[in-house]
Amino acid sequence: MELNLAQDPDDLAYRLLSSLVVPRPIAWITSMNEEGVVNVAPFSFFNLMGDDPPIVALGIGPTETSPDGLKDTARNIRRGGEFVIHVVTEPDLETMNLTSADFPSGESEAAAAGITLVPSTAVKVPRMADAMAAMECRLEQVVEIGNTHVTLGRVLHLHLDDRFYDAEKHYVHAERMRILGRMHGRGWYARTTDLRELPRASYAAWRAERDGAQETAP
Ligand SMILES: Cc1cc2nc3c(=O)[nH]c(=O)nc-3n(C[C@H](O)[C@H](O)[C@H](O)COP(=O)(O)O)c2cc1C
C-alpha cells in the first residue's frame, strides 16, 4: 500500500499516522484564562524534546466549537504563557477522558470531573493535587503549521509523588507508576507495565563481539 499524504484528506493522515506513532505519552494539561477559569484537557501529540533546558512539545489542533477556532488550552497558553502537564495513570483514565469532552470555554472541566486543584510553585496556573507527577511549564514558542499549534514549553518545576522517587539515585520508579499511553484510534490506551530491559548498545562492545566471532569462525 502506498499513500500520498500530501494529497489525502487530513483525516486520513490523522487516522493512519496516529495509529503508527504509538504508544504516545499523554500530557494532561491545566491552563487558565484571564478570568481564572482553569481548563483541563489531554494531549497525546506530546513529547520531551530536550533536557538542557527541559523542553516539551505539544501539537494542539483546531476546533469547530469555539468562535476563534482555538481549543481552550491553545488560547490559554498563548495568552497566559503558562501551563502544567500531569502524567495519566491507570486510575485516571475515565476522569481524563471526561476532560477531553468539548466543555464550553467558561466551564471548568476540573470542577465537572471532581479534580482537586492546588497552587503551583513556579506558575500561576494551578496543578492537580492527586497527580503522580506534574510539570509546571512556561511557554517558549508557538509554531503554527497548517492548523496545528506546535507549542514548545520549558519545564520550570517538577512535582513527583515521593513513593516513586529514589532520592539517593535520583531515579523515578516509572515501572511502578502505571502510566498510560495512547494507542491507535480515538479510544485505545496502552499500559506501560509489560517491560523488558536492554542495556544501551556501544560501538566498542559491538566491534569486540564481531571480531571475537570472526576469530572463532571456522
Ligand atoms: C487521550 C487524548 C489525547 C488527545 N490528544 C490531543 C492532541 O494531541 N491534540 C489535540 O488537539 N487534541 C487532542 N485531544 C482532544 C482534546 O483533548 C479535546 O479536543 C479537548 O476538548 C480540548 O479541550 P480544550 O478546548 O478545553 O483545550 C485528545 C483527546 C484524548 C482523549
mmCIF file of C-alpha atoms and ligand atoms in Angstrom:
data_model
loop_
_atom_site.group_PDB
_atom_site.id
_atom_site.type_symbol
_atom_site.label_atom_id
_atom_site.label_comp_id
_atom_site.label_asym_id
_atom_site.label_seq_id
_atom_site.Cartn_x
_atom_site.Cartn_y
_atom_site.Cartn_z
ATOM 1 C CA MET A 1 0.000 0.000 0.000
ATOM 2 C CA GLU A 2 1.297 3.449 -0.940
ATOM 3 C CA LEU A 3 -0.408 6.597 0.297
ATOM 4 C CA ASN A 4 0.358 10.122 -0.779
ATOM 5 C CA LEU A 5 -0.401 12.068 2.365
ATOM 6 C CA ALA A 6 0.342 15.378 0.650
ATOM 7 C CA GLN A 7 -2.873 14.870 -1.293
ATOM 8 C CA ASP A 8 -5.006 12.795 1.032
ATOM 9 C CA PRO A 9 -7.558 14.453 3.276
ATOM 10 C CA ASP A 10 -6.241 15.438 6.700
ATOM 11 C CA ASP A 11 -8.462 12.998 8.472
ATOM 12 C CA LEU A 12 -6.783 10.099 6.711
ATOM 13 C CA ALA A 13 -3.358 11.326 7.793
ATOM 14 C CA TYR A 14 -4.652 11.533 11.350
ATOM 15 C CA ARG A 15 -6.134 8.068 11.302
ATOM 16 C CA LEU A 16 -3.131 6.380 9.759
ATOM 17 C CA LEU A 17 -0.271 8.206 11.406
ATOM 18 C CA SER A 18 -1.774 8.302 14.870
ATOM 19 C CA SER A 19 -2.102 4.526 14.634
ATOM 20 C CA LEU A 20 1.556 4.146 13.753
ATOM 21 C CA VAL A 21 3.192 6.617 16.109
ATOM 22 C CA VAL A 22 2.258 4.689 19.233
ATOM 23 C CA PRO A 23 2.174 4.447 22.142
ATOM 24 C CA ARG A 24 2.099 8.183 22.706
ATOM 25 C CA PRO A 25 2.538 9.777 26.111
ATOM 26 C CA ILE A 26 -0.403 11.829 27.295
ATOM 27 C CA ALA A 27 0.014 15.361 28.629
ATOM 28 C CA TRP A 28 -2.925 16.079 30.902
ATOM 29 C CA ILE A 29 -2.854 19.837 30.911
ATOM 30 C CA THR A 30 -4.166 22.537 33.190
ATOM 31 C CA SER A 31 -4.246 26.061 31.787
ATOM 32 C CA MET A 32 -6.089 29.191 32.889
ATOM 33 C CA ASN A 33 -7.979 32.019 31.205
ATOM 34 C CA GLU A 34 -7.980 35.718 32.184
ATOM 35 C CA GLU A 35 -10.981 35.197 34.489
ATOM 36 C CA GLY A 36 -9.142 32.473 36.391
ATOM 37 C CA VAL A 37 -11.203 29.582 34.947
ATOM 38 C CA VAL A 38 -8.965 26.513 34.980
ATOM 39 C CA ASN A 39 -9.178 24.334 31.885
ATOM 40 C CA VAL A 40 -8.210 20.661 31.838
ATOM 41 C CA ALA A 41 -7.621 18.590 28.685
ATOM 42 C CA PRO A 42 -5.437 15.691 27.483
ATOM 43 C CA PHE A 43 -2.996 15.904 24.549
ATOM 44 C CA SER A 44 -1.109 12.953 23.106
ATOM 45 C CA PHE A 45 0.721 14.851 20.405
ATOM 46 C CA PHE A 46 3.253 15.342 23.148
ATOM 47 C CA ASN A 47 6.829 14.547 23.977
ATOM 48 C CA LEU A 48 10.036 15.586 25.736
ATOM 49 C CA MET A 49 12.257 17.307 23.186
ATOM 50 C CA GLY A 50 15.342 18.070 25.240
ATOM 51 C CA ASP A 51 16.666 18.297 28.761
ATOM 52 C CA ASP A 52 19.026 21.304 28.812
ATOM 53 C CA PRO A 53 16.848 23.284 29.124
ATOM 54 C CA PRO A 54 13.977 20.830 29.618
ATOM 55 C CA ILE A 55 11.685 21.353 26.621
ATOM 56 C CA VAL A 56 8.352 19.697 25.858
ATOM 57 C CA ALA A 57 6.341 19.890 22.639
ATOM 58 C CA LEU A 58 2.580 19.663 22.137
ATOM 59 C CA GLY A 59 0.514 19.565 18.968
ATOM 60 C CA ILE A 60 -2.787 21.341 19.528
ATOM 61 C CA GLY A 61 -5.299 21.100 16.725
ATOM 62 C CA PRO A 62 -8.246 23.328 15.845
ATOM 63 C CA THR A 63 -11.846 23.079 16.999
ATOM 64 C CA GLU A 64 -15.143 23.979 15.393
ATOM 65 C CA THR A 65 -16.805 24.638 18.719
ATOM 66 C CA SER A 66 -15.170 27.991 19.548
ATOM 67 C CA PRO A 67 -15.567 31.246 17.574
ATOM 68 C CA ASP A 68 -11.799 31.735 17.148
ATOM 69 C CA GLY A 69 -11.238 28.089 16.169
ATOM 70 C CA LEU A 70 -8.843 27.554 19.069
ATOM 71 C CA LYS A 71 -9.081 24.919 21.752
ATOM 72 C CA ASP A 72 -9.211 26.483 25.197
ATOM 73 C CA THR A 73 -5.796 25.044 26.009
ATOM 74 C CA ALA A 74 -4.194 26.683 22.962
ATOM 75 C CA ARG A 75 -5.848 30.043 23.678
ATOM 76 C CA ASN A 76 -4.967 29.985 27.383
ATOM 77 C CA ILE A 77 -1.349 29.054 26.752
ATOM 78 C CA ARG A 78 -0.975 31.740 24.065
ATOM 79 C CA ARG A 79 -2.416 34.421 26.307
ATOM 80 C CA GLY A 80 -1.151 33.370 29.710
ATOM 81 C CA GLY A 81 2.131 31.777 28.669
ATOM 82 C CA GLU A 82 1.873 29.046 31.301
ATOM 83 C CA PHE A 83 0.529 25.530 31.755
ATOM 84 C CA VAL A 84 1.017 22.404 33.839
ATOM 85 C CA ILE A 85 1.412 18.889 32.422
ATOM 86 C CA HIS A 86 0.328 15.908 34.534
ATOM 87 C CA VAL A 87 1.025 12.247 33.869
ATOM 88 C CA VAL A 88 -2.001 9.982 33.308
ATOM 89 C CA THR A 89 -2.008 6.734 35.271
ATOM 90 C CA GLU A 90 -4.422 3.793 35.062
ATOM 91 C CA PRO A 91 -6.841 5.036 37.757
ATOM 92 C CA ASP A 92 -7.072 8.409 35.940
ATOM 93 C CA LEU A 93 -8.355 7.027 32.646
ATOM 94 C CA GLU A 94 -12.063 7.791 32.906
ATOM 95 C CA THR A 95 -11.562 11.175 34.536
ATOM 96 C CA MET A 96 -9.004 12.093 31.884
ATOM 97 C CA ASN A 97 -11.442 11.022 29.180
ATOM 98 C CA LEU A 98 -14.188 13.220 30.617
ATOM 99 C CA THR A 99 -11.862 16.222 30.469
ATOM 100 C CA SER A 100 -11.441 15.673 26.719
ATOM 101 C CA ALA A 101 -15.127 16.492 26.158
ATOM 102 C CA ASP A 102 -15.868 19.814 24.472
ATOM 103 C CA PHE A 103 -16.880 21.743 27.562
ATOM 104 C CA PRO A 104 -17.762 25.405 26.846
ATOM 105 C CA SER A 105 -14.843 27.791 27.421
ATOM 106 C CA GLY A 106 -16.140 29.287 30.645
ATOM 107 C CA GLU A 107 -16.901 25.938 32.254
ATOM 108 C CA SER A 108 -14.046 24.247 34.086
ATOM 109 C CA GLU A 109 -13.512 20.551 33.394
ATOM 110 C CA ALA A 110 -11.779 20.392 36.786
ATOM 111 C CA ALA A 111 -14.995 21.105 38.656
ATOM 112 C CA ALA A 112 -17.048 18.799 36.422
ATOM 113 C CA ALA A 113 -14.597 15.922 36.803
ATOM 114 C CA GLY A 114 -14.039 16.435 40.538
ATOM 115 C CA ILE A 115 -10.349 17.210 40.128
ATOM 116 C CA THR A 116 -8.784 18.893 43.144
ATOM 117 C CA LEU A 117 -6.512 21.776 42.219
ATOM 118 C CA VAL A 118 -3.734 23.250 44.347
ATOM 119 C CA PRO A 119 -1.436 26.226 43.746
ATOM 120 C CA SER A 120 1.648 25.605 41.657
ATOM 121 C CA THR A 121 5.133 26.734 42.646
ATOM 122 C CA ALA A 122 6.595 28.468 39.590
ATOM 123 C CA VAL A 123 3.476 29.358 37.569
ATOM 124 C CA LYS A 124 0.082 30.916 38.297
ATOM 125 C CA VAL A 125 -1.847 28.031 36.712
ATOM 126 C CA PRO A 126 -2.881 25.557 39.449
ATOM 127 C CA ARG A 127 -1.959 21.885 39.258
ATOM 128 C CA MET A 128 -3.861 18.691 40.056
ATOM 129 C CA ALA A 129 -3.292 17.734 43.684
ATOM 130 C CA ASP A 130 -3.575 13.991 43.083
ATOM 131 C CA ALA A 131 -1.351 13.635 40.013
ATOM 132 C CA MET A 132 1.622 11.303 40.452
ATOM 133 C CA ALA A 133 3.771 13.854 38.619
ATOM 134 C CA ALA A 134 3.213 17.426 37.445
ATOM 135 C CA MET A 135 5.465 19.590 35.295
ATOM 136 C CA GLU A 136 4.994 23.329 35.569
ATOM 137 C CA CYS A 137 5.775 24.901 32.199
ATOM 138 C CA ARG A 138 6.360 28.307 30.676
ATOM 139 C CA LEU A 139 5.599 28.854 27.004
ATOM 140 C CA GLU A 140 8.705 29.225 24.845
ATOM 141 C CA GLN A 141 7.202 29.407 21.390
ATOM 142 C CA VAL A 142 4.157 28.521 19.300
ATOM 143 C CA VAL A 143 4.885 27.417 15.750
ATOM 144 C CA GLU A 144 1.751 27.442 13.606
ATOM 145 C CA ILE A 145 1.929 24.865 10.837
ATOM 146 C CA GLY A 146 -1.333 24.450 8.944
ATOM 147 C CA ASN A 147 -3.993 24.205 11.608
ATOM 148 C CA THR A 148 -1.710 22.839 14.300
ATOM 149 C CA HIS A 149 -0.230 24.911 17.091
ATOM 150 C CA VAL A 150 3.081 23.245 17.798
ATOM 151 C CA THR A 151 3.598 24.507 21.302
ATOM 152 C CA LEU A 152 7.005 24.419 22.918
ATOM 153 C CA GLY A 153 7.262 24.802 26.667
ATOM 154 C CA ARG A 154 10.067 24.871 29.177
ATOM 155 C CA VAL A 155 9.612 22.784 32.323
ATOM 156 C CA LEU A 156 10.367 25.033 35.286
ATOM 157 C CA HIS A 157 9.358 22.873 38.196
ATOM 158 C CA LEU A 158 8.573 19.199 38.786
ATOM 159 C CA HIS A 159 6.310 17.633 41.409
ATOM 160 C CA LEU A 160 6.720 13.910 41.905
ATOM 161 C CA ASP A 161 4.916 11.628 44.322
ATOM 162 C CA ASP A 162 7.522 10.544 46.914
ATOM 163 C CA ARG A 163 6.509 6.896 46.523
ATOM 164 C CA PHE A 164 8.046 6.821 43.066
ATOM 165 C CA TYR A 165 11.283 8.642 43.746
ATOM 166 C CA ASP A 166 14.596 7.139 44.767
ATOM 167 C CA ALA A 167 16.221 10.176 46.353
ATOM 168 C CA GLU A 168 19.646 8.522 46.608
ATOM 169 C CA LYS A 169 19.961 7.547 42.964
ATOM 170 C CA HIS A 170 17.728 10.360 41.617
ATOM 171 C CA TYR A 171 15.716 7.696 39.924
ATOM 172 C CA VAL A 172 11.998 7.568 39.122
ATOM 173 C CA HIS A 173 10.330 4.197 39.577
ATOM 174 C CA ALA A 174 8.348 4.719 36.384
ATOM 175 C CA GLU A 175 7.629 0.999 36.149
ATOM 176 C CA ARG A 176 5.511 1.267 39.300
ATOM 177 C CA MET A 177 3.548 4.344 38.273
ATOM 178 C CA ARG A 178 1.213 2.606 35.812
ATOM 179 C CA ILE A 179 1.397 5.468 33.340
ATOM 180 C CA LEU A 180 -0.905 5.095 30.319
ATOM 181 C CA GLY A 181 -0.025 5.640 26.677
ATOM 182 C CA ARG A 182 -2.392 6.425 23.850
ATOM 183 C CA MET A 183 -2.753 3.936 21.002
ATOM 184 C CA HIS A 184 -4.488 3.875 17.630
ATOM 185 C CA GLY A 185 -7.970 5.238 17.137
ATOM 186 C CA ARG A 186 -9.795 7.535 19.480
ATOM 187 C CA GLY A 187 -10.373 5.201 22.379
ATOM 188 C CA TRP A 188 -7.421 2.867 22.791
ATOM 189 C CA TYR A 189 -4.799 3.036 25.502
ATOM 190 C CA ALA A 190 -1.759 1.003 26.468
ATOM 191 C CA ARG A 191 -0.466 0.061 29.887
ATOM 192 C CA THR A 192 3.249 0.552 30.492
ATOM 193 C CA THR A 193 3.761 -2.489 32.686
ATOM 194 C CA ASP A 194 4.842 -5.052 30.082
ATOM 195 C CA LEU A 195 8.537 -4.212 30.087
ATOM 196 C CA ARG A 196 11.872 -5.649 29.082
ATOM 197 C CA GLU A 197 15.325 -4.306 29.810
ATOM 198 C CA LEU A 198 18.225 -3.996 27.386
ATOM 199 C CA PRO A 199 21.433 -2.137 28.259
ATOM 200 C CA ARG A 200 22.403 0.638 25.838
ATOM 201 C CA ALA A 201 24.474 -0.579 22.879
ATOM 202 C CA SER A 202 28.068 0.609 22.356
ATOM 203 C CA TYR A 203 30.113 0.527 19.187
ATOM 204 C CA ALA A 204 33.223 -0.744 21.022
ATOM 205 C CA ALA A 205 31.303 -3.641 22.535
ATOM 206 C CA TRP A 206 29.700 -4.471 19.187
ATOM 207 C CA ARG A 207 33.103 -4.470 17.444
ATOM 208 C CA ALA A 208 34.747 -6.587 20.113
ATOM 209 C CA GLU A 209 31.936 -9.116 19.783
ATOM 210 C CA ARG A 210 32.154 -9.102 15.978
ATOM 211 C CA ASP A 211 35.956 -9.515 15.979
ATOM 212 C CA GLY A 212 35.717 -12.279 18.557
ATOM 213 C CA ALA A 213 33.118 -14.032 16.426
ATOM 214 C CA GLN A 214 35.355 -13.735 13.343
ATOM 215 C CA GLU A 215 38.379 -15.165 15.188
ATOM 216 C CA THR A 216 36.453 -18.212 16.280
ATOM 217 C CA ALA A 217 34.801 -18.719 12.869
ATOM 218 C CA PRO A 218 35.922 -21.976 11.195
HETATM 219 C C1 LIG B 1 -6.115 10.808 25.115
HETATM 220 C C2 LIG B 1 -6.429 12.027 24.293
HETATM 221 C C3 LIG B 1 -5.417 12.682 23.641
HETATM 222 C C4 LIG B 1 -5.687 13.822 22.882
HETATM 223 N N1 LIG B 1 -4.658 14.453 22.225
HETATM 224 C C5 LIG B 1 -4.893 15.576 21.534
HETATM 225 C C6 LIG B 1 -3.822 16.249 20.873
HETATM 226 O O1 LIG B 1 -2.661 15.842 20.931
HETATM 227 N N2 LIG B 1 -4.111 17.371 20.198
HETATM 228 C C7 LIG B 1 -5.368 17.890 20.139
HETATM 229 O O2 LIG B 1 -5.574 18.946 19.528
HETATM 230 N N3 LIG B 1 -6.402 17.282 20.770
HETATM 231 C C8 LIG B 1 -6.189 16.145 21.453
HETATM 232 N N4 LIG B 1 -7.222 15.514 22.096
HETATM 233 C C9 LIG B 1 -8.556 16.139 22.074
HETATM 234 C C10 LIG B 1 -8.655 17.241 23.149
HETATM 235 O O3 LIG B 1 -8.415 16.711 24.434
HETATM 236 C C11 LIG B 1 -10.067 17.835 23.079
HETATM 237 O O4 LIG B 1 -10.234 18.487 21.844
HETATM 238 C C12 LIG B 1 -10.400 18.768 24.204
HETATM 239 O O5 LIG B 1 -11.769 19.071 24.183
HETATM 240 C C13 LIG B 1 -9.633 20.076 24.135
HETATM 241 O O6 LIG B 1 -10.036 20.797 25.252
HETATM 242 P P1 LIG B 1 -9.926 22.349 25.426
HETATM 243 O O7 LIG B 1 -10.749 23.030 24.336
HETATM 244 O O8 LIG B 1 -10.528 22.527 26.778
HETATM 245 O O9 LIG B 1 -8.498 22.726 25.350
HETATM 246 C C14 LIG B 1 -7.003 14.334 22.809
HETATM 247 C C15 LIG B 1 -8.044 13.649 23.472
HETATM 248 C C16 LIG B 1 -7.759 12.493 24.184
HETATM 249 C C17 LIG B 1 -8.881 11.762 24.876
#
